[in-house]
PDB file of C-alpha atoms in Angstrom:
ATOM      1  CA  UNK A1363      -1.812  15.205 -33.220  1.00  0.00           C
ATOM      2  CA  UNK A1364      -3.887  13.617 -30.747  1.00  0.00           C
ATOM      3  CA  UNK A1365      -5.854   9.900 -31.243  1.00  0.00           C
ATOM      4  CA  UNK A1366      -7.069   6.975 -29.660  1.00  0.00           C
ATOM      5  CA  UNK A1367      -3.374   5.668 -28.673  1.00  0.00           C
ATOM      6  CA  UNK A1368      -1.790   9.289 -27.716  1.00  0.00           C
ATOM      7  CA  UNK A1369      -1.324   8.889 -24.354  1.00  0.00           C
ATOM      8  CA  UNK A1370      -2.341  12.878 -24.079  1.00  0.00           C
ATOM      9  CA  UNK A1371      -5.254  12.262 -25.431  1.00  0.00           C
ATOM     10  CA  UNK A1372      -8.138  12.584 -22.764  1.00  0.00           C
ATOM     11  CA  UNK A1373      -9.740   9.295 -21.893  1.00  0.00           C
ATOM     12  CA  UNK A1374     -13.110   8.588 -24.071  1.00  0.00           C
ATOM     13  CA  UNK A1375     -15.903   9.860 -21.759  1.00  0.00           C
ATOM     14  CA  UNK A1376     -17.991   6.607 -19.777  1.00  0.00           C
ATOM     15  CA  UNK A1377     -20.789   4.992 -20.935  1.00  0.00           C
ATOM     16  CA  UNK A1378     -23.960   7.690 -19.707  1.00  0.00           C
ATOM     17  CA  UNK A1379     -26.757   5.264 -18.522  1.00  0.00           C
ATOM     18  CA  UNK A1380     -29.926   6.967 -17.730  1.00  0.00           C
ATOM     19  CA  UNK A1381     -32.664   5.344 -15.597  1.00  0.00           C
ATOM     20  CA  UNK A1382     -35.954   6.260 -16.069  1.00  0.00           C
ATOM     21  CA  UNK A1383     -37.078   5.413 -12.512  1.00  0.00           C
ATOM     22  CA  UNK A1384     -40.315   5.719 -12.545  1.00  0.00           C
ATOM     23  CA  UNK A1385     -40.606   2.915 -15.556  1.00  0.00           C
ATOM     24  CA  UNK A1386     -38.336   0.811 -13.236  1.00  0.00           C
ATOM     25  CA  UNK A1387     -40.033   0.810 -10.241  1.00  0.00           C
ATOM     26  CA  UNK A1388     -43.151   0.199 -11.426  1.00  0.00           C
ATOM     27  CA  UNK A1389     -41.968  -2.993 -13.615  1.00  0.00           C
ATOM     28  CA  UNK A1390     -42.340  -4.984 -10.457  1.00  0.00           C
ATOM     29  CA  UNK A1391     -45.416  -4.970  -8.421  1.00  0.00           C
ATOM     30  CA  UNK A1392     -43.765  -4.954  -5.422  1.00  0.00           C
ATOM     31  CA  UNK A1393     -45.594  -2.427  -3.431  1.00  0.00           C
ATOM     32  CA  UNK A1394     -43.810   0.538  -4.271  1.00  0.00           C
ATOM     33  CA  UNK A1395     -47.039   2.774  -4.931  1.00  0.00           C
ATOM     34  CA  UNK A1396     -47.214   2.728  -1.020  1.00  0.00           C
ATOM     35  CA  UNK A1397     -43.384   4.679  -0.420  1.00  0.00           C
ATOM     36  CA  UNK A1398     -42.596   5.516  -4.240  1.00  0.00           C
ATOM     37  CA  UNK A1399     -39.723   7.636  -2.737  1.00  0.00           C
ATOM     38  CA  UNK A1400     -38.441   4.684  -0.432  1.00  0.00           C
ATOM     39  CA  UNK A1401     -38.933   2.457  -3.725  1.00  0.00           C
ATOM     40  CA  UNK A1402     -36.482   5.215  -5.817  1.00  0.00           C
ATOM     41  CA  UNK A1403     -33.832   4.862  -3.157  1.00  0.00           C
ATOM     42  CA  UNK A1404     -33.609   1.180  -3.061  1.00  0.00           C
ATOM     43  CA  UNK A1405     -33.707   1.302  -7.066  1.00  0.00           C
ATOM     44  CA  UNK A1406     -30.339   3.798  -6.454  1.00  0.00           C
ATOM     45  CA  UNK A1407     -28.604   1.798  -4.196  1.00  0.00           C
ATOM     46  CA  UNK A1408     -28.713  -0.919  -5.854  1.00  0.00           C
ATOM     47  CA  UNK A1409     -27.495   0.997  -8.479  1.00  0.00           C
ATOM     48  CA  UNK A1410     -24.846   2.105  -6.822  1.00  0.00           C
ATOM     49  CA  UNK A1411     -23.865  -1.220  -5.441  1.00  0.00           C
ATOM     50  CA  UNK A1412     -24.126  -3.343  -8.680  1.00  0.00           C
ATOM     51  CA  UNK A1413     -23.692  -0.528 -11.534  1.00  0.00           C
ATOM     52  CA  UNK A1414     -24.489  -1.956 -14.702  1.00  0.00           C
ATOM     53  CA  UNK A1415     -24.464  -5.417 -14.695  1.00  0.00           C
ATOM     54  CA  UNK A1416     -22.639  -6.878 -17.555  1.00  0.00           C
ATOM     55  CA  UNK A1417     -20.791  -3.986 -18.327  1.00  0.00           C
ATOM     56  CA  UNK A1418     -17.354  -4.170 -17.465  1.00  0.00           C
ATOM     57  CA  UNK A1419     -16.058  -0.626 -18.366  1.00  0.00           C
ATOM     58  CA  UNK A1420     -16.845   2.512 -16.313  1.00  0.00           C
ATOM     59  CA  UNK A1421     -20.289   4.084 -16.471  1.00  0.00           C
ATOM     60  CA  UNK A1422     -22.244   7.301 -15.585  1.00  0.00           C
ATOM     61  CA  UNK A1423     -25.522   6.469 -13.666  1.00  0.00           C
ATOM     62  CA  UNK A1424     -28.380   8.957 -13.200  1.00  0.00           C
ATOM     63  CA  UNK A1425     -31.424   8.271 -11.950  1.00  0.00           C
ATOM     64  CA  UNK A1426     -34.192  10.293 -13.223  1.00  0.00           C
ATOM     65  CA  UNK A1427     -37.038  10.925 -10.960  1.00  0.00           C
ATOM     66  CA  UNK A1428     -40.477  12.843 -10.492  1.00  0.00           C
ATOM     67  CA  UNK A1429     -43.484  12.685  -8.866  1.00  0.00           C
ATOM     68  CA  UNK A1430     -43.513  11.761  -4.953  1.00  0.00           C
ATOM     69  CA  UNK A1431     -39.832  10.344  -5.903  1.00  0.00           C
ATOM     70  CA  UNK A1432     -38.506  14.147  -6.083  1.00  0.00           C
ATOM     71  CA  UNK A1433     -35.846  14.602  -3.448  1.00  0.00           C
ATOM     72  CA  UNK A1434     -34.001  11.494  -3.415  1.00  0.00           C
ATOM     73  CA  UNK A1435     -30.758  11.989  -2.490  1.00  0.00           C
ATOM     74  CA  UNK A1436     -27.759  11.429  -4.932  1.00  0.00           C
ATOM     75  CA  UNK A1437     -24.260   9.010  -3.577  1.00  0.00           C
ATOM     76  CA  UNK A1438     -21.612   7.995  -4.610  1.00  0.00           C
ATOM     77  CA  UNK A1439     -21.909   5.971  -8.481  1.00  0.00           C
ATOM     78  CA  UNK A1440     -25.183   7.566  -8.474  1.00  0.00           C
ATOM     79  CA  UNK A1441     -26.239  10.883  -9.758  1.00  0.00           C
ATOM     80  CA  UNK A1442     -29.816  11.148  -9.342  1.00  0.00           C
ATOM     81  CA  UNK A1443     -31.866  14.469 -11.390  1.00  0.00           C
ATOM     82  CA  UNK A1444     -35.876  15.062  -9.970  1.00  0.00           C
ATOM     83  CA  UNK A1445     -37.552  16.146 -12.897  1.00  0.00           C
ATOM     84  CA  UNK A1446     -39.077  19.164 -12.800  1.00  0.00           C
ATOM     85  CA  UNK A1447     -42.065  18.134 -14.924  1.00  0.00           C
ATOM     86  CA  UNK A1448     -42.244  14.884 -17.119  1.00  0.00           C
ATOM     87  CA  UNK A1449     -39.295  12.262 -16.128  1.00  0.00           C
ATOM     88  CA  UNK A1450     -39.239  11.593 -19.847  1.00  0.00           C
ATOM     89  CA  UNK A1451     -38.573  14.915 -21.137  1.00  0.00           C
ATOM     90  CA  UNK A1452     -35.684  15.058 -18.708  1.00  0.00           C
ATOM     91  CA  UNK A1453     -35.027  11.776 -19.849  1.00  0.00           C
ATOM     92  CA  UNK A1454     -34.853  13.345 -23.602  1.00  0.00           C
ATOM     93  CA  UNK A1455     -32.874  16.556 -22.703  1.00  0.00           C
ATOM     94  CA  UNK A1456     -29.790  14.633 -20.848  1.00  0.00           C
ATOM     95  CA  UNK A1457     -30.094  12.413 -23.814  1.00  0.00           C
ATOM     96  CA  UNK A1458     -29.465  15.067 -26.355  1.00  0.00           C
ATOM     97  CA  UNK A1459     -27.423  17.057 -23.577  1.00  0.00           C
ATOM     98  CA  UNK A1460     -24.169  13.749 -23.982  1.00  0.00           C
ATOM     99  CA  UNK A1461     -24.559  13.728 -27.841  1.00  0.00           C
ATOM    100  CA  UNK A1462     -21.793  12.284 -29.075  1.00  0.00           C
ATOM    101  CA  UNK A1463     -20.716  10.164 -26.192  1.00  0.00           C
ATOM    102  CA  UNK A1464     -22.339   6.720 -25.677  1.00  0.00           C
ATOM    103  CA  UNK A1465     -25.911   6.761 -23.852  1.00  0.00           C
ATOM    104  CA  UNK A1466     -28.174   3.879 -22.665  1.00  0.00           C
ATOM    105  CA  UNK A1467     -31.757   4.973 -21.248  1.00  0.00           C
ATOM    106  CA  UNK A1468     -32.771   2.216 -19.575  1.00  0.00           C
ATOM    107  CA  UNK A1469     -36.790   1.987 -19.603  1.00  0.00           C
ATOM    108  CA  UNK A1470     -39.741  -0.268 -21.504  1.00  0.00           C
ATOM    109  CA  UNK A1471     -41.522   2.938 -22.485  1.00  0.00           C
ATOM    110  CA  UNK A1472     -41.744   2.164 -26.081  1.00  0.00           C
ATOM    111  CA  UNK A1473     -43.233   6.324 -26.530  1.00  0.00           C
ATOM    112  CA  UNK A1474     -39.592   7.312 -24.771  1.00  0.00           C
ATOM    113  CA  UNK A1475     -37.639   4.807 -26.521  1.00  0.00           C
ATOM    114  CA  UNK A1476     -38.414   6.193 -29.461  1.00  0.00           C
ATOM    115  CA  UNK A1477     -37.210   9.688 -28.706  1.00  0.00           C
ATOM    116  CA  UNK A1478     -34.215   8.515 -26.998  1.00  0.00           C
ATOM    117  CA  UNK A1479     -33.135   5.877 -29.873  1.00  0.00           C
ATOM    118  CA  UNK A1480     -33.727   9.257 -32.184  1.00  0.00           C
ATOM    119  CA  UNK A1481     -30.876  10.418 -30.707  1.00  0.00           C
ATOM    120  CA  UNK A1482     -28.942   7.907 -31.466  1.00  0.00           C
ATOM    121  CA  UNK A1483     -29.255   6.508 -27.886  1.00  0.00           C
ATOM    122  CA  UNK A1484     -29.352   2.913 -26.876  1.00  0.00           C
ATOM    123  CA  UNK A1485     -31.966   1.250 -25.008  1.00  0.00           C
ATOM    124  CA  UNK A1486     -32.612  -1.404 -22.658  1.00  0.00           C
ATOM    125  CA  UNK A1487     -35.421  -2.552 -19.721  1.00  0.00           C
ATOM    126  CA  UNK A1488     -35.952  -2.710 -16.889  1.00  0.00           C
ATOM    127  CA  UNK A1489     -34.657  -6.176 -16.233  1.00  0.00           C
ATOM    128  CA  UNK A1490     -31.254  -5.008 -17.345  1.00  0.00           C
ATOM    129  CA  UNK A1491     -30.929  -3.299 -13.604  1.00  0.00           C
ATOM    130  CA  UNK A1492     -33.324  -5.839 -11.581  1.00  0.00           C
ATOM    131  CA  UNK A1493     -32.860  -9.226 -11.136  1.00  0.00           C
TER     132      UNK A1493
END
């Protein structure tokens, strides 16, 4: 029999945290409407360089994009999905694709919060990933 404290038992899968980048970016008026693609790739790096901050374990990290942000590039800590159509509804389907593992959709969008916490999802802003 296999449990928490079997040492064959495969390690619990990493808290998922999904960005909703667009929500992000736009948080800060920063001038990001001028290179919203350039804006999505600083948003990943950092990312990639700080994780989650305050959240000592290991984490997943994609980056949902769409729009002019299609076509960022993923790297290393990063995984980043362009949304075909509506960020959100990606957002929602990679939500309800990791049931049963813990998620965080990071995002102020009280509409998508709503689906996501639905899920049984956590949820945090923006200011959670940007100091």
């Amino acid at each position: 029999m296999t449990g928490p404290l079997d040492p064959a038992a495969p390690p619990p899968a990493p808290l998922l945290v999904v960005v909703d980048g667009a929500n992000v970016v736009g948080s800060r008026p920063d001038g990001w409407w001028r290179d919203r693609k350039g804006a999505a790739e600083r948003l990943r790096d950092r990312l990639a360089g700080e994780g989650l901050p305050g959240h000592p374990g290991p984490v997943e990290i994609v980056l949902v994009v769409e729009g002019a942000a299609r076509g960022v590039a993923s790297v290393p800590g990063v995984r980043v999905e362009s949304a075909p159509g509506s960020g959100d509804d990606r957002i929602v389907e990679l939500t309800a694709e990791h049931a049963g593992r813990p998620r965080l959709v990071v995002s102020a969008d009280r509409e998508l919060r709503r689906r996501v916490t639905a899920l049984g999802a956590e949820v945090t802003g923006p200011r959670t990933v940007l100091p």
